Amino acid sequence: MANLVIAIDPGHGGKNSGLSYNGLLEKHMNRVTAQAMKEELEQFENVEVIITNPDEETDLSLKDRANTAKEAGADVLISLHYNMSEEHTMFGSEVWVPCAGQRHADMHALGDIFLEQFDEIGLTIRGVKTRLNDRGTDYYGIIRESAARDLRAILVEHCYADHIQDENYVTAEENWKAFGKMDAEAVAKYYRLKSADGTRDYTEYVKNGYMVPDEAVKPDKTGPEAVSVKWIETIAAEENKESAEQENEAEENGALEKSGADTEESAAEETALDDNVVTHIATEEELANLTADGRVRNDNIQVYHIQGNEPDTSIVYYEYSLDGGETWSGLLPFAKNDTQMDIQIRGV
């Protein structure tokens, strides 16, 4: 008999397809991720897994999803999603948790583990968040309906499907399945599960602990404080070119040294890559080759030091303007869990 019941809720369904972008349909992505998560979790001992919505063509209400989970005796409901922003400017991973009580403390700890998994593959982390409606209760219906039934719930936004920083994480079905496997591992860690074959044992896993809040936890809507920028130096075009040539030469030499590598090792590496989410992210340099209005920059690089204090959460993005705020670079990832970093801007 199962000691733990996990309800997986693939977001959207039926006419409500969720995001639709560049050939991607969220309700299908969520379904694939949910099924992979279920199959992975079922490899652990004393676990029963249900999926709230029978198929992606069924338009099931949030109330019915929460009822299904409650009637199954679920210990937690996990709602799976992918994200898209109105202006296609955002990227990264985030989770949404209940705003109040023990459910908030518990799901915050689970959310940490989800985001740790995504951080490990290179995604920008937007944080564990709450969102309130006009009544001061949970904004997201699946969390609100679950709370009304004394059921813990968490909503996972894996990444954005419409931004260059995240697009390689969602290009193929294998990516969506890989997210499902990571989701299952996060749950297994949180509940300290052990796989039936004994190869994975999380019974000693140490998760974060949080105090139960006295009132609803409001989202952080304040901007960073004490923001500043300081010019550091210019890297001349010639120096930059010489550095690039040295790097290319080093890479070529490295390639020659590796040319005799065992083919079985190469095959193993390819297999390992197939089992994981593609992790290439566009670099700052790739995104900064052109100004916002399409002008090509020269090869000189200006180095700046930027900083700011964000006492409530953390700084996630930065962006810059080359024309007094008329146009902007677009969001770029800020140094993780830091308040300052050096940036390089070409041809300014």
CSV table of C-alpha atoms in Angstrom, one decimal, residues 10-18 27 53 55-60 65:
chain,number,residue,atom,x,y,z
A,10,PRO,CA,-0.6,18.9,-16.5
A,11,GLY,CA,-1.7,22.5,-17.0
A,12,HIS,CA,-4.4,23.5,-19.6
A,13,GLY,CA,-6.3,21.1,-21.9
A,14,GLY,CA,-9.1,21.1,-24.4
A,15,LYS,CA,-9.7,24.5,-25.9
A,16,ASN,CA,-7.4,26.1,-23.3
A,17,SER,CA,-4.1,25.2,-24.9
A,18,GLY,CA,-1.9,27.5,-22.9
A,27,LYS,CA,-1.0,21.6,-23.2
A,53,ASN,CA,-6.6,15.3,-16.2
A,55,ASP,CA,-5.9,13.6,-21.6
A,56,GLU,CA,-4.8,16.9,-23.2
A,57,GLU,CA,-8.1,17.2,-25.1
A,58,THR,CA,-10.2,17.3,-22.0
A,59,ASP,CA,-11.1,20.8,-20.7
A,60,LEU,CA,-11.2,20.1,-17.0
A,65,ARG,CA,-8.5,18.9,-10.8
